[in-house]
Amino acid sequence: MRKVGFIGLGLMGQPMACNLLRAGYELTVYDRNDHKVAAVVKEGAAGAKSPQEVAEAAEVIITMLPNSPHVKEVVFGANGLYPVLRPGQYFVDMSSISPIAAKEIAEKLEETGVHALDAPVSGGVEKAKAGTLAVMVGGSAAAFEAVKPVLSAMAGSIVLVGPAGAGQTCKLVNQMIVGVNIAIIAEALTLGKKAGVDPENIFQAIRGGLAGSQCLEDKAPRMFSGNFDPGFRINLHAKDLGNVLETSRELHVAVPLTAQVMEMMQALLNDGHGACDHGGLALFYEKLNSLSLNREA
Ligand code: NAD
């Protein structure tokens, strides 16, 4: 399969699409913003005027959109893919959306003979650029094996987690672990600072022990510098935790820690911090405790 379509050329989608071009795939791209299409056309892709045009040109159609409503619109909305899909095509949604929506979409597409996979990613913009994303996939083993070479152009690791929706469930689990981790890092460093100990010294002392983690390594230095340029934005993480809470309500699973972090993110959104990196959870604790973790402040 050499003909790939890509819809959604944002912070993540653009570098992912460019990696497909570099790997030699014949790429057709669409985004609702024309200038984002133009940027990838400049790199060698064909530009499409609608999701339908992408579906007509491609054997594998990839989407990288913000959330469930955007994916549903691209598939089932006006000029959406659905009416022109052909049996045997592959639809791979790499956005982070609700597993409930992912299952619904996969079921409808499978009825038409299209193979659907949910394949959200972890790793952020840097790994998207480097082509080393971690991809967690839900769907059939046969479809997984068929599109694995395409995904390899964008990924460092690709794991089939289970049936349709399992990739999105895995992504929600990832976002719960990361969100609660960042919050407790900010909470604990706030206590340290209030007790008169330099948070950066605490970081240096504990990073090699059991409290050390990739979250600590990436987020604590942002807190000391007060630099919350994204990275991964609070508004996207809040969207993911919203999907966690929707799923947990449906399944009657108690998720008290995640719900707390969601409340912190709501407060940060109200304070205008939605576009900050999620390390900006520190801003919630700084306001609550009238202090700054920033060394310069
Ligand atoms: P983004 O907002 O930068 O990009 C989304 C793109 O989708 C935009 O270019 C937008 O114009 C386009 N779009 C939206 N609705 C559309 C429609 N109906 N038709 C066509 N195009 C449409 O977001 P992003 O950071 O690239 O994230 C995309 C997905 O990847 C999200 O689900 C996000 O949670 C996930 N993700 C992001 C990161 C990250 O670090 N940014 C990391 C892992 C996963």
Coordinates of C-alpha atoms and ligand atoms in Angstrom, one line a residue:
M1 CA 0.0 0.0 0.0
R2 CA 1.6 3.2 -1.2
K3 CA -1.3 5.6 -1.4
V4 CA -2.0 7.3 2.0
G5 CA -4.4 10.1 2.9
F6 CA -3.9 12.4 5.9
I7 CA -6.5 14.6 7.4
G8 CA -5.7 17.1 10.2
L9 CA -2.4 18.9 9.7
G10 CA -2.0 20.6 13.1
L11 CA 1.0 20.5 15.5
M12 CA 1.2 16.7 15.4
G13 CA -0.4 16.0 12.0
Q14 CA 2.0 18.1 10.0
P15 CA 5.3 16.5 11.1
M16 CA 3.6 13.0 10.9
A17 CA 2.5 13.7 7.3
C18 CA 6.0 14.9 6.4
N19 CA 7.5 11.7 7.8
L20 CA 5.2 9.7 5.5
L21 CA 6.4 11.8 2.5
R22 CA 10.1 11.1 3.6
A23 CA 9.3 7.4 3.7
G24 CA 8.2 7.6 0.0
Y25 CA 4.4 7.3 0.4
E26 CA 2.2 8.9 -2.2
L27 CA 0.3 11.4 0.1
T28 CA -2.9 13.3 -0.3
V29 CA -3.7 15.7 2.5
Y30 CA -6.6 17.8 3.8
D31 CA -7.2 20.3 6.7
R32 CA -10.0 22.8 7.1
N33 CA -7.3 25.5 7.2
D34 CA -5.9 26.0 3.6
H35 CA -2.5 27.3 4.7
K36 CA -1.9 24.0 6.6
V37 CA -2.6 22.1 3.4
A38 CA -0.3 24.4 1.5
A39 CA 2.6 23.8 3.9
V40 CA 2.5 20.0 3.3
V41 CA 1.9 20.4 -0.4
K42 CA 5.2 22.3 -0.5
E43 CA 6.9 19.2 0.9
G44 CA 5.5 17.1 -2.0
A45 CA 2.0 16.0 -1.0
A46 CA -1.1 16.4 -3.2
G47 CA -3.7 18.8 -1.7
A48 CA -7.4 17.9 -1.4
K49 CA -10.4 20.2 -1.1
S50 CA -12.4 17.8 1.2
P51 CA -12.2 14.6 3.2
Q52 CA -14.0 12.9 0.2
E53 CA -11.2 13.8 -2.1
V54 CA -8.7 12.2 0.3
A55 CA -10.8 9.0 0.5
E56 CA -11.0 8.8 -3.3
A57 CA -7.2 9.0 -3.7
A58 CA -6.0 6.8 -0.8
E59 CA -5.8 3.1 0.2
V60 CA -5.1 4.1 3.8
I61 CA -6.8 7.2 5.4
I62 CA -5.3 8.6 8.5
T63 CA -6.9 11.2 10.7
M64 CA -5.2 13.4 13.3
L65 CA -7.9 15.7 14.7
P66 CA -8.7 17.3 18.1
N67 CA -11.6 15.1 19.4
S68 CA -14.5 12.8 18.7
P69 CA -16.8 15.4 17.1
H70 CA -14.1 16.4 14.7
V71 CA -13.5 12.8 13.6
K72 CA -17.2 12.1 13.3
E73 CA -17.6 15.3 11.2
V74 CA -14.8 14.2 8.8
V75 CA -16.2 10.7 8.5
F76 CA -20.0 11.2 8.5
G77 CA -20.5 15.0 8.0
A78 CA -21.0 17.1 4.9
N79 CA -18.3 16.1 2.3
G80 CA -17.2 13.4 4.8
L81 CA -15.5 10.2 3.8
Y82 CA -18.3 7.8 4.4
P83 CA -20.3 7.9 1.1
V84 CA -17.1 7.3 -1.1
L85 CA -15.4 4.7 1.0
R86 CA -14.6 1.4 -0.8
P87 CA -14.4 -2.1 0.7
G88 CA -10.8 -3.1 1.5
Q89 CA -9.7 0.5 2.4
Y90 CA -8.1 1.2 5.8
F91 CA -9.2 4.0 8.1
V92 CA -6.7 4.8 10.9
D93 CA -7.7 7.4 13.5
M94 CA -4.6 8.6 15.3
S95 CA -6.4 11.4 17.2
S96 CA -7.0 11.0 20.9
I97 CA -10.8 10.6 21.2
S98 CA -13.3 8.7 23.4
P99 CA -13.1 4.9 23.1
I100 CA -16.9 4.9 23.0
A101 CA -16.9 7.1 19.8
A102 CA -14.0 5.0 18.4
K103 CA -16.0 1.8 18.7
E104 CA -19.1 3.4 17.1
I105 CA -17.0 4.7 14.2
A106 CA -15.3 1.3 13.7
E107 CA -18.5 -0.6 13.8
K108 CA -20.1 1.6 11.1
L109 CA -17.0 1.5 8.9
E110 CA -16.6 -2.3 9.2
E111 CA -20.2 -2.7 8.0
T112 CA -19.1 -1.2 4.7
G113 CA -16.1 -3.5 4.4
V114 CA -13.6 -0.8 5.5
H115 CA -11.0 -1.9 8.1
A116 CA -10.9 0.5 11.0
L117 CA -8.2 1.0 13.6
D118 CA -7.9 3.5 16.5
A119 CA -4.2 4.3 16.9
P120 CA -3.6 7.3 19.2
V121 CA -0.1 8.3 20.0
S122 CA 2.1 9.5 22.9
G123 CA 5.3 11.4 22.6
G124 CA 4.3 15.0 21.7
V125 CA 5.5 17.2 18.9
E126 CA 9.2 16.4 19.3
K127 CA 8.7 12.7 18.8
A128 CA 6.2 13.4 16.0
K129 CA 9.0 15.3 14.2
A130 CA 11.6 12.6 14.9
G131 CA 9.2 9.9 13.7
T132 CA 9.5 8.1 17.1
L133 CA 6.0 8.3 18.5
A134 CA 4.5 5.5 20.7
V135 CA 1.4 4.2 18.9
M136 CA -1.3 2.2 20.8
V137 CA -3.6 0.4 18.4
G138 CA -7.1 -1.1 18.7
G139 CA -8.6 -3.3 16.0
S140 CA -8.1 -6.6 14.2
A141 CA -4.7 -8.3 14.1
A142 CA -5.0 -8.5 10.3
A143 CA -5.6 -4.8 9.8
F144 CA -2.9 -4.0 12.3
E145 CA -0.3 -6.1 10.3
A146 CA -1.5 -4.5 7.0
V147 CA -0.9 -0.9 8.1
K148 CA 2.1 -1.4 10.4
P149 CA 4.6 -0.5 7.7
V150 CA 2.7 2.9 7.2
L151 CA 2.7 3.5 11.0
S152 CA 6.4 2.7 11.2
A153 CA 7.2 5.8 9.2
M154 CA 5.9 7.8 12.1
A155 CA 6.6 5.7 15.2
G156 CA 9.3 4.2 17.4
S157 CA 6.9 1.7 19.0
I158 CA 3.6 0.3 17.7
V159 CA 1.6 -2.1 20.0
L160 CA -1.7 -3.8 19.2
V161 CA -3.5 -3.4 22.6
G162 CA -6.9 -5.2 21.7
P163 CA -10.0 -4.8 19.7
A164 CA -11.6 -1.6 18.4
G165 CA -11.5 1.1 21.1
A166 CA -8.6 -0.5 23.0
G167 CA -6.1 1.9 21.6
Q168 CA -8.1 4.9 22.8
T169 CA -8.7 3.2 26.2
C170 CA -4.9 2.8 26.5
K171 CA -4.4 6.5 25.6
L172 CA -6.8 7.5 28.4
V173 CA -4.9 5.4 30.9
N174 CA -1.7 7.1 29.7
Q175 CA -3.3 10.5 30.2
M176 CA -4.6 9.7 33.7
I177 CA -1.1 8.5 34.8
V178 CA 0.6 11.6 33.3
G179 CA -1.9 14.1 34.7
V180 CA -1.9 12.8 38.2
N181 CA 2.0 12.6 38.1
I182 CA 2.4 16.2 37.1
A183 CA -0.1 17.4 39.7
I184 CA 1.7 15.6 42.5
I185 CA 5.0 16.9 41.4
A186 CA 3.7 20.5 41.6
E187 CA 2.0 19.8 44.9
A188 CA 5.1 18.2 46.5
L189 CA 7.5 20.9 45.3
T190 CA 5.1 23.6 46.6
L191 CA 5.4 22.0 50.1
G192 CA 9.2 21.9 49.8
K193 CA 9.4 25.5 48.7
K194 CA 7.0 26.7 51.5
A195 CA 9.3 24.8 54.0
G196 CA 12.2 26.8 52.7
V197 CA 14.0 24.2 50.6
D198 CA 14.9 25.1 47.0
P199 CA 12.7 22.9 44.7
E200 CA 15.5 22.5 42.2
N201 CA 17.8 21.0 44.9
I202 CA 14.9 18.7 45.8
F203 CA 14.7 17.7 42.1
Q204 CA 18.4 16.9 41.9
A205 CA 18.2 14.9 45.1
I206 CA 15.3 12.7 44.2
R207 CA 15.5 12.3 40.4
G208 CA 17.7 9.1 40.7
G209 CA 15.4 7.5 43.3
L210 CA 12.0 5.9 43.2
A211 CA 10.2 9.3 42.7
G212 CA 12.3 9.8 39.5
S213 CA 10.2 9.6 36.3
Q214 CA 10.0 11.0 32.7
C215 CA 7.3 13.3 34.0
L216 CA 9.6 14.7 36.7
E217 CA 12.5 15.1 34.2
D218 CA 10.3 17.0 31.7
K219 CA 8.0 19.0 33.9
A220 CA 9.9 20.0 37.1
P221 CA 12.5 22.1 35.1
R222 CA 9.5 23.9 33.4
M223 CA 8.2 24.8 36.9
F224 CA 11.6 26.2 38.0
S225 CA 11.9 28.3 34.9
G226 CA 8.2 29.3 34.8
N227 CA 8.3 28.5 31.0
F228 CA 5.1 26.7 30.1
D229 CA 5.3 27.0 26.3
P230 CA 3.7 23.7 24.9
G231 CA 4.6 20.8 24.7
F232 CA 1.2 19.4 25.4
R233 CA -1.5 21.9 26.0
I234 CA -3.7 22.0 29.1
N235 CA -6.8 22.3 26.9
L236 CA -6.0 19.1 25.1
H237 CA -5.2 17.3 28.4
A238 CA -8.5 18.5 29.9
K239 CA -10.2 17.2 26.7
D240 CA -8.6 13.8 27.4
L241 CA -9.6 13.8 31.1
G242 CA -13.1 14.7 30.0
N243 CA -13.1 11.5 27.9
V244 CA -11.8 9.6 30.9
L245 CA -14.7 10.8 33.0
E246 CA -17.2 10.1 30.3
T247 CA -15.9 6.5 30.1
S248 CA -15.6 6.0 33.8
R249 CA -19.2 7.2 34.3
E250 CA -20.4 4.7 31.7
L251 CA -18.4 1.9 33.3
H252 CA -19.1 3.0 36.9
V253 CA -15.4 3.2 37.7
A254 CA -14.4 5.5 40.6
V255 CA -11.5 7.7 39.5
P256 CA -11.1 10.2 42.4
L257 CA -7.5 11.3 41.6
T258 CA -8.3 12.0 37.9
A259 CA -11.4 13.9 38.8
Q260 CA -9.4 16.2 41.1
V261 CA -6.9 16.9 38.4
M262 CA -9.7 17.7 36.0
E263 CA -11.0 20.3 38.5
M264 CA -7.6 21.9 38.6
M265 CA -7.5 22.0 34.8
Q266 CA -11.0 23.6 34.8
A267 CA -9.7 26.4 37.1
L268 CA -6.6 26.9 34.9
L269 CA -8.8 27.1 31.7
N270 CA -10.9 29.8 33.5
D271 CA -7.7 31.7 34.3
G272 CA -6.7 31.7 30.6
H273 CA -4.0 29.0 30.8
G274 CA -5.5 26.6 28.3
A275 CA -2.7 27.1 25.8
C276 CA 0.1 26.5 28.4
D277 CA 1.9 23.2 28.7
H278 CA 0.3 20.8 31.2
G279 CA 3.4 21.3 33.4
G280 CA 1.4 24.5 34.1
L281 CA -0.6 22.6 36.7
A282 CA 2.0 24.2 38.9
L283 CA 0.2 27.5 38.3
F284 CA -2.9 26.1 40.1
Y285 CA -0.8 25.3 43.2
E286 CA 1.1 28.6 43.0
K287 CA -2.2 30.6 43.1
L288 CA -3.6 28.4 45.9
N289 CA -0.5 28.9 48.0
S290 CA 0.5 32.4 47.0
L291 CA 4.0 31.4 46.0
S292 CA 6.0 30.8 42.8
L293 CA 8.1 27.7 42.0
N294 CA 10.0 29.9 39.4
R295 CA 13.6 30.4 40.7
E296 CA 13.7 33.9 39.1
A297 CA 10.5 35.1 40.8
Ligands
NAD1 P1 -4.0 20.8 16.6 O1 -5.2 21.6 17.1 O2 -2.7 21.5 16.5 O3 -4.4 20.2 15.1 C1 -5.7 19.7 14.8 C2 -5.9 20.0 13.3 O4 -7.1 19.5 12.9 C3 -5.9 21.5 13.0 O5 -5.0 21.8 11.9 C4 -7.3 21.8 12.5 O6 -7.4 22.8 11.5 C5 -7.7 20.4 12.0 N1 -9.2 20.2 12.0 C6 -10.0 20.3 13.0 N2 -11.3 20.0 12.6 C7 -11.2 19.6 11.3 C8 -12.1 19.2 10.4 N3 -13.4 19.1 10.7 N4 -11.7 19.0 9.1 C9 -10.4 19.1 8.8 N5 -9.5 19.5 9.7 C10 -9.9 19.8 10.9 O7 -3.9 19.5 17.5 P2 -2.7 18.5 17.7 O8 -1.8 19.0 18.8 O9 -2.1 18.2 16.4 O10 -3.4 17.2 18.3 C11 -4.1 16.3 17.4 C12 -4.5 15.1 18.2 O11 -3.4 14.5 18.8 C13 -5.4 15.5 19.5 O12 -6.4 14.5 19.7 C14 -4.4 15.5 20.6 O13 -5.0 15.2 21.9 C15 -3.4 14.4 20.2 N6 -2.1 14.5 20.7 C16 -1.4 15.6 20.7 C17 -0.1 15.7 21.3 C18 0.6 17.0 21.3 O14 1.7 17.1 22.0 N7 0.1 18.1 20.7 C19 0.5 14.5 21.8 C20 -0.2 13.3 21.7 C21 -1.5 13.3 21.1

